[in-house]
Amino acid sequence: MGTSKRLAPYYDMQAQHQAILAAAKRGPLQSLTDRELALREQPLTVYPHALQRRVRAWVRFGPESIRVEAKIVRSTPLAAGIEFRAQAHTFRCWVWGNAVELEDD
């Protein structure tokens, strides 16, 4: 029995959600610290919904790293504030800018 090419993106999304939720059970989502962000010294850009870009980013739940599909909701010159979902859960964290790759539109 073959698989539907039409449903492939849906199955990919489901697999990613399961991987995220499994990683979340192994430890809390880590985010950059206030000291690392240096928001008092660095400019902060907050993107309105229409300007939020789709990205792939490396995040860490406890000791486990996982690459997720996310969107950039804010940034500094060195870091990106991202948001991603897994089923009914929304996760938000700050990651270093070089941990983020823009997705092709």
Short mmCIF file of N, CA, C and O in Angstrom, two decimals:
data_model
loop_
_atom_site.label_atom_id
_atom_site.label_comp_id
_atom_site.label_asym_id
_atom_site.label_seq_id
_atom_site.Cartn_x
_atom_site.Cartn_y
_atom_site.Cartn_z
N MET A 1 0.84 -1.17 0.00
CA MET A 1 0.00 0.00 0.00
C MET A 1 0.89 1.24 0.00
O MET A 1 1.78 1.37 0.82
N GLY A 2 0.66 2.19 -0.91
CA GLY A 2 1.47 3.39 -1.03
C GLY A 2 1.00 4.49 -0.10
O GLY A 2 -0.04 4.38 0.55
N THR A 3 1.77 5.55 -0.05
CA THR A 3 1.39 6.70 0.75
C THR A 3 1.03 7.84 -0.17
O THR A 3 1.49 7.93 -1.30
N SER A 4 0.20 8.71 0.29
CA SER A 4 -0.25 9.84 -0.50
C SER A 4 0.77 10.98 -0.41
O SER A 4 1.13 11.40 0.68
N LYS A 5 1.21 11.46 -1.55
CA LYS A 5 2.12 12.61 -1.56
C LYS A 5 1.43 13.85 -1.01
O LYS A 5 2.07 14.73 -0.45
N ARG A 6 0.12 13.87 -1.17
CA ARG A 6 -0.66 14.99 -0.68
C ARG A 6 -0.62 15.07 0.84
O ARG A 6 -0.64 16.15 1.42
N LEU A 7 -0.56 13.93 1.49
CA LEU A 7 -0.58 13.89 2.96
C LEU A 7 0.81 13.91 3.58
O LEU A 7 0.93 13.99 4.81
N ALA A 8 1.86 13.86 2.78
CA ALA A 8 3.23 13.84 3.31
C ALA A 8 3.52 15.00 4.25
O ALA A 8 4.07 14.79 5.34
N PRO A 9 3.16 16.26 3.90
CA PRO A 9 3.42 17.36 4.84
C PRO A 9 2.70 17.18 6.18
O PRO A 9 3.24 17.51 7.24
N TYR A 10 1.49 16.64 6.13
CA TYR A 10 0.75 16.40 7.36
C TYR A 10 1.46 15.37 8.24
O TYR A 10 1.62 15.55 9.44
N TYR A 11 1.92 14.28 7.63
CA TYR A 11 2.63 13.25 8.38
C TYR A 11 3.96 13.78 8.93
O TYR A 11 4.35 13.44 10.04
N ASP A 12 4.64 14.62 8.17
CA ASP A 12 5.88 15.24 8.65
C ASP A 12 5.60 16.10 9.88
O ASP A 12 6.36 16.07 10.85
N MET A 13 4.52 16.89 9.82
CA MET A 13 4.16 17.75 10.93
C MET A 13 3.83 16.92 12.17
O MET A 13 4.27 17.22 13.27
N GLN A 14 3.06 15.83 11.98
CA GLN A 14 2.71 14.96 13.09
C GLN A 14 3.95 14.34 13.72
O GLN A 14 4.06 14.25 14.95
N ALA A 15 4.89 13.90 12.89
CA ALA A 15 6.13 13.31 13.40
C ALA A 15 6.94 14.34 14.19
O ALA A 15 7.50 14.03 15.25
N GLN A 16 6.99 15.59 13.69
CA GLN A 16 7.72 16.62 14.41
C GLN A 16 7.05 16.91 15.75
O GLN A 16 7.72 17.05 16.77
N HIS A 17 5.72 16.99 15.78
CA HIS A 17 5.02 17.24 17.04
C HIS A 17 5.31 16.14 18.05
O HIS A 17 5.55 16.43 19.23
N GLN A 18 5.32 14.90 17.62
CA GLN A 18 5.63 13.80 18.53
C GLN A 18 7.05 13.89 19.05
O GLN A 18 7.31 13.65 20.24
N ALA A 19 8.00 14.26 18.18
CA ALA A 19 9.40 14.41 18.60
C ALA A 19 9.55 15.54 19.61
O ALA A 19 10.28 15.42 20.60
N ILE A 20 8.86 16.65 19.38
CA ILE A 20 8.92 17.78 20.31
C ILE A 20 8.36 17.38 21.67
O ILE A 20 8.97 17.65 22.72
N LEU A 21 7.20 16.75 21.68
CA LEU A 21 6.57 16.36 22.95
C LEU A 21 7.41 15.32 23.69
O LEU A 21 7.51 15.37 24.92
N ALA A 22 8.04 14.41 22.95
CA ALA A 22 8.93 13.43 23.60
C ALA A 22 10.14 14.13 24.21
O ALA A 22 10.54 13.81 25.33
N ALA A 23 10.73 15.09 23.50
CA ALA A 23 11.88 15.83 24.03
C ALA A 23 11.47 16.65 25.25
O ALA A 23 12.23 16.76 26.22
N ALA A 24 10.27 17.23 25.21
CA ALA A 24 9.79 18.06 26.32
C ALA A 24 9.64 17.23 27.60
O ALA A 24 9.77 17.77 28.71
N LYS A 25 9.42 15.94 27.49
CA LYS A 25 9.32 15.08 28.67
C LYS A 25 10.69 14.84 29.31
O LYS A 25 10.78 14.50 30.48
N ARG A 26 11.76 15.03 28.54
CA ARG A 26 13.11 14.77 29.05
C ARG A 26 13.72 15.97 29.77
O ARG A 26 14.75 15.84 30.41
N GLY A 27 13.10 17.14 29.62
CA GLY A 27 13.62 18.32 30.31
C GLY A 27 12.94 19.58 29.84
O GLY A 27 12.25 19.58 28.81
N PRO A 28 13.11 20.67 30.58
CA PRO A 28 12.46 21.92 30.22
C PRO A 28 13.10 22.55 28.98
O PRO A 28 14.28 22.34 28.69
N LEU A 29 12.31 23.34 28.26
CA LEU A 29 12.82 24.08 27.12
C LEU A 29 13.80 25.13 27.63
O LEU A 29 13.48 25.90 28.54
N GLN A 30 14.99 25.16 27.07
CA GLN A 30 16.00 26.12 27.49
C GLN A 30 15.92 27.37 26.62
O GLN A 30 15.58 27.30 25.45
N SER A 31 16.24 28.49 27.21
CA SER A 31 16.21 29.77 26.53
C SER A 31 17.45 30.56 26.96
O SER A 31 18.03 30.29 28.02
N LEU A 32 17.86 31.50 26.13
CA LEU A 32 18.99 32.35 26.50
C LEU A 32 18.64 33.15 27.75
O LEU A 32 17.49 33.50 27.99
N THR A 33 19.64 33.46 28.54
CA THR A 33 19.43 34.20 29.78
C THR A 33 19.36 35.70 29.50
O THR A 33 19.76 36.17 28.42
N ASP A 34 18.90 36.45 30.49
CA ASP A 34 18.87 37.92 30.36
C ASP A 34 20.27 38.46 30.10
O ASP A 34 20.45 39.40 29.32
N ARG A 35 21.25 37.88 30.77
CA ARG A 35 22.64 38.33 30.57
C ARG A 35 23.09 38.09 29.14
O ARG A 35 23.74 38.94 28.53
N GLU A 36 22.76 36.93 28.58
CA GLU A 36 23.14 36.63 27.20
C GLU A 36 22.41 37.54 26.20
O GLU A 36 22.99 37.96 25.20
N LEU A 37 21.15 37.85 26.49
CA LEU A 37 20.38 38.71 25.58
C LEU A 37 20.81 40.17 25.64
O LEU A 37 20.75 40.86 24.64
N ALA A 38 21.22 40.63 26.80
CA ALA A 38 21.68 42.01 27.00
C ALA A 38 20.68 43.01 26.41
O ALA A 38 21.04 43.90 25.65
N LEU A 39 19.42 42.87 26.77
CA LEU A 39 18.37 43.71 26.19
C LEU A 39 18.51 45.19 26.55
O LEU A 39 17.99 46.04 25.84
N ARG A 40 19.22 45.50 27.62
CA ARG A 40 19.44 46.91 27.96
C ARG A 40 20.47 47.57 27.05
O ARG A 40 20.49 48.77 26.90
N GLU A 41 21.33 46.74 26.44
CA GLU A 41 22.38 47.27 25.57
C GLU A 41 22.09 47.06 24.08
O GLU A 41 22.68 47.71 23.24
N GLN A 42 21.22 46.10 23.76
CA GLN A 42 20.95 45.73 22.37
C GLN A 42 19.55 46.16 21.96
O GLN A 42 18.61 46.05 22.75
N PRO A 43 19.38 46.61 20.71
CA PRO A 43 18.02 46.93 20.25
C PRO A 43 17.19 45.66 20.09
O PRO A 43 17.71 44.61 19.72
N LEU A 44 15.91 45.77 20.37
CA LEU A 44 14.98 44.66 20.26
C LEU A 44 13.96 44.98 19.17
O LEU A 44 13.38 46.06 19.16
N THR A 45 13.76 44.05 18.25
CA THR A 45 12.74 44.19 17.22
C THR A 45 11.64 43.19 17.49
O THR A 45 11.91 42.01 17.67
N VAL A 46 10.40 43.68 17.55
CA VAL A 46 9.23 42.81 17.71
C VAL A 46 8.48 42.86 16.38
O VAL A 46 8.12 43.93 15.90
N TYR A 47 8.27 41.69 15.78
CA TYR A 47 7.66 41.62 14.46
C TYR A 47 6.15 41.47 14.56
O TYR A 47 5.66 40.58 15.26
N PRO A 48 5.39 42.32 13.82
CA PRO A 48 3.95 42.10 13.76
C PRO A 48 3.68 40.78 13.02
O PRO A 48 4.54 40.28 12.29
N HIS A 49 2.50 40.24 13.22
CA HIS A 49 2.17 38.93 12.66
C HIS A 49 2.50 38.83 11.17
O HIS A 49 3.03 37.81 10.72
N ALA A 50 2.22 39.84 10.41
CA ALA A 50 2.45 39.80 8.95
C ALA A 50 3.93 39.69 8.58
O ALA A 50 4.26 39.24 7.49
N LEU A 51 4.84 40.07 9.48
CA LEU A 51 6.27 40.04 9.18
C LEU A 51 7.02 38.89 9.85
O LEU A 51 8.23 38.78 9.73
N GLN A 52 6.30 38.05 10.56
CA GLN A 52 6.95 36.91 11.21
C GLN A 52 7.32 35.88 10.15
O GLN A 52 6.47 35.44 9.39
N ARG A 53 8.61 35.52 10.09
CA ARG A 53 9.12 34.60 9.07
C ARG A 53 9.17 33.18 9.59
O ARG A 53 9.45 32.94 10.76
N ARG A 54 8.94 32.22 8.70
CA ARG A 54 9.06 30.80 9.03
C ARG A 54 10.54 30.42 9.03
O ARG A 54 11.28 30.85 8.14
N VAL A 55 10.95 29.65 10.02
CA VAL A 55 12.35 29.25 10.15
C VAL A 55 12.44 27.81 10.62
O VAL A 55 11.46 27.22 11.07
N ARG A 56 13.64 27.26 10.51
CA ARG A 56 13.99 26.00 11.18
C ARG A 56 15.05 26.39 12.19
O ARG A 56 15.98 27.12 11.86
N ALA A 57 14.87 25.93 13.42
CA ALA A 57 15.78 26.35 14.49
C ALA A 57 16.11 25.17 15.40
O ALA A 57 15.30 24.27 15.60
N TRP A 58 17.33 25.21 15.94
CA TRP A 58 17.75 24.24 16.94
C TRP A 58 17.33 24.74 18.31
O TRP A 58 17.62 25.89 18.67
N VAL A 59 16.64 23.91 19.06
CA VAL A 59 16.27 24.23 20.44
C VAL A 59 16.72 23.07 21.32
O VAL A 59 17.04 21.99 20.84
N ARG A 60 16.73 23.31 22.62
CA ARG A 60 17.18 22.29 23.56
C ARG A 60 16.14 22.12 24.67
O ARG A 60 15.73 23.09 25.31
N PHE A 61 15.70 20.88 24.83
CA PHE A 61 14.86 20.49 25.97
C PHE A 61 15.76 19.70 26.89
O PHE A 61 16.15 18.58 26.56
N GLY A 62 16.09 20.27 28.05
CA GLY A 62 17.03 19.60 28.94
C GLY A 62 18.30 19.29 28.18
O GLY A 62 18.87 20.16 27.53
N PRO A 63 18.75 18.03 28.18
CA PRO A 63 19.99 17.69 27.48
C PRO A 63 19.81 17.39 25.99
O PRO A 63 20.78 17.18 25.28
N GLU A 64 18.56 17.37 25.51
CA GLU A 64 18.32 16.94 24.14
C GLU A 64 18.10 18.12 23.18
O GLU A 64 17.27 18.99 23.43
N SER A 65 18.84 18.10 22.07
CA SER A 65 18.66 19.10 21.01
C SER A 65 17.71 18.55 19.97
O SER A 65 17.74 17.36 19.66
N ILE A 66 16.89 19.44 19.42
CA ILE A 66 15.95 19.04 18.37
C ILE A 66 15.76 20.23 17.43
O ILE A 66 15.80 21.38 17.86
N ARG A 67 15.62 19.94 16.15
CA ARG A 67 15.39 20.99 15.16
C ARG A 67 13.90 21.09 14.91
O ARG A 67 13.24 20.09 14.64
N VAL A 68 13.37 22.31 15.00
CA VAL A 68 11.93 22.52 14.89
C VAL A 68 11.61 23.54 13.81
O VAL A 68 12.44 24.37 13.45
N GLU A 69 10.39 23.45 13.30
CA GLU A 69 9.87 24.48 12.41
C GLU A 69 9.19 25.49 13.30
O GLU A 69 8.34 25.13 14.13
N ALA A 70 9.57 26.76 13.16
CA ALA A 70 9.09 27.80 14.06
C ALA A 70 8.86 29.08 13.28
O ALA A 70 9.00 29.11 12.05
N LYS A 71 8.54 30.13 14.01
CA LYS A 71 8.49 31.46 13.40
C LYS A 71 9.22 32.43 14.32
O LYS A 71 9.22 32.27 15.55
N ILE A 72 9.87 33.41 13.70
CA ILE A 72 10.57 34.45 14.47
C ILE A 72 9.55 35.50 14.87
O ILE A 72 8.86 36.05 14.01
N VAL A 73 9.45 35.77 16.16
CA VAL A 73 8.51 36.78 16.64
C VAL A 73 9.22 38.03 17.16
O VAL A 73 8.61 39.08 17.27
N ARG A 74 10.50 37.89 17.47
CA ARG A 74 11.31 39.05 17.88
C ARG A 74 12.78 38.72 17.68
O ARG A 74 13.14 37.55 17.53
N SER A 75 13.62 39.75 17.70
CA SER A 75 15.05 39.49 17.51
C SER A 75 15.88 40.64 18.06
O SER A 75 15.39 41.74 18.28
N THR A 76 17.15 40.31 18.30
CA THR A 76 18.19 41.29 18.60
C THR A 76 19.25 41.07 17.52
O THR A 76 19.12 40.15 16.72
N PRO A 77 20.32 41.86 17.50
CA PRO A 77 21.36 41.60 16.50
C PRO A 77 21.99 40.21 16.60
O PRO A 77 22.50 39.70 15.61
N LEU A 78 21.93 39.56 17.77
CA LEU A 78 22.58 38.25 17.94
C LEU A 78 21.64 37.09 18.23
O LEU A 78 22.05 35.94 18.16
N ALA A 79 20.39 37.37 18.57
CA ALA A 79 19.48 36.31 19.01
C ALA A 79 18.12 36.43 18.34
O ALA A 79 17.75 37.49 17.83
N ALA A 80 17.39 35.31 18.36
CA ALA A 80 16.05 35.28 17.80
C ALA A 80 15.08 34.73 18.84
O ALA A 80 15.35 33.70 19.45
N GLY A 81 13.97 35.41 19.01
CA GLY A 81 12.89 34.91 19.85
C GLY A 81 11.95 34.14 18.94
O GLY A 81 11.39 34.71 18.01
N ILE A 82 11.80 32.84 19.19
CA ILE A 82 11.00 32.01 18.30
C ILE A 82 9.80 31.43 19.03
O ILE A 82 9.77 31.39 20.27
N GLU A 83 8.84 30.99 18.24
CA GLU A 83 7.64 30.36 18.75
C GLU A 83 7.34 29.15 17.87
O GLU A 83 7.43 29.25 16.65
N PHE A 84 6.99 28.03 18.50
CA PHE A 84 6.63 26.86 17.73
C PHE A 84 5.58 26.07 18.50
O PHE A 84 5.40 26.25 19.70
N ARG A 85 4.84 25.23 17.78
CA ARG A 85 3.74 24.49 18.36
C ARG A 85 3.93 22.99 18.20
O ARG A 85 4.56 22.54 17.26
N ALA A 86 3.35 22.27 19.12
CA ALA A 86 3.25 20.81 19.04
C ALA A 86 1.89 20.46 19.62
O ALA A 86 1.66 20.63 20.82
N GLN A 87 0.99 20.06 18.75
CA GLN A 87 -0.40 19.80 19.12
C GLN A 87 -0.97 21.03 19.81
O GLN A 87 -0.95 22.11 19.24
N ALA A 88 -1.44 20.93 21.04
CA ALA A 88 -2.08 22.07 21.71
C ALA A 88 -1.09 22.93 22.48
O ALA A 88 -1.47 23.91 23.10
N HIS A 89 0.19 22.59 22.45
CA HIS A 89 1.20 23.31 23.22
C HIS A 89 1.93 24.33 22.35
O HIS A 89 2.32 24.02 21.22
N THR A 90 2.11 25.53 22.88
CA THR A 90 2.90 26.55 22.22
C THR A 90 4.16 26.76 23.05
O THR A 90 4.08 26.94 24.26
N PHE A 91 5.31 26.72 22.39
CA PHE A 91 6.60 26.90 23.05
C PHE A 91 7.23 28.20 22.56
O PHE A 91 7.15 28.51 21.37
N ARG A 92 7.86 28.93 23.46
CA ARG A 92 8.57 30.16 23.11
C ARG A 92 9.92 30.16 23.81
O ARG A 92 10.01 29.80 25.00
N CYS A 93 10.95 30.59 23.08
CA CYS A 93 12.27 30.68 23.68
C CYS A 93 13.15 31.61 22.83
O CYS A 93 12.80 31.97 21.71
N TRP A 94 14.27 31.97 23.41
CA TRP A 94 15.31 32.73 22.72
C TRP A 94 16.44 31.77 22.36
O TRP A 94 16.85 30.97 23.20
N VAL A 95 16.92 31.87 21.12
CA VAL A 95 18.06 31.07 20.67
C VAL A 95 19.05 32.01 20.00
O VAL A 95 18.71 33.12 19.58
N TRP A 96 20.31 31.56 19.88
CA TRP A 96 21.30 32.34 19.16
C TRP A 96 20.90 32.43 17.69
O TRP A 96 20.35 31.47 17.13
N GLY A 97 21.18 33.54 17.06
CA GLY A 97 20.81 33.75 15.67
C GLY A 97 21.35 32.70 14.72
O GLY A 97 20.70 32.34 13.75
N ASN A 98 22.56 32.20 15.00
CA ASN A 98 23.13 31.19 14.09
C ASN A 98 22.50 29.82 14.27
O ASN A 98 22.85 28.88 13.54
N ALA A 99 21.56 29.65 15.20
CA ALA A 99 20.82 28.40 15.36
C ALA A 99 19.56 28.40 14.51
O ALA A 99 18.79 27.45 14.53
N VAL A 100 19.36 29.49 13.74
CA VAL A 100 18.14 29.68 12.97
C VAL A 100 18.45 29.76 11.49
O VAL A 100 19.40 30.42 11.08
N GLU A 101 17.62 29.10 10.70
CA GLU A 101 17.76 29.14 9.23
C GLU A 101 16.39 29.49 8.65
O GLU A 101 15.38 28.85 8.96
N LEU A 102 16.36 30.54 7.81
CA LEU A 102 15.11 30.93 7.15
C LEU A 102 14.64 29.83 6.23
O LEU A 102 15.44 29.22 5.52
N GLU A 103 13.33 29.57 6.22
CA GLU A 103 12.76 28.59 5.30
C GLU A 103 12.48 29.27 3.97
O GLU A 103 12.15 30.45 3.92
N ASP A 104 12.59 28.50 2.91
CA ASP A 104 12.24 29.03 1.59
C ASP A 104 10.73 29.19 1.52
O ASP A 104 9.99 28.32 1.95
N ASP A 105 10.29 30.31 0.99
CA ASP A 105 8.85 30.55 0.87
C ASP A 105 8.27 29.91 -0.35
O ASP A 105 8.79 29.51 -1.26
#
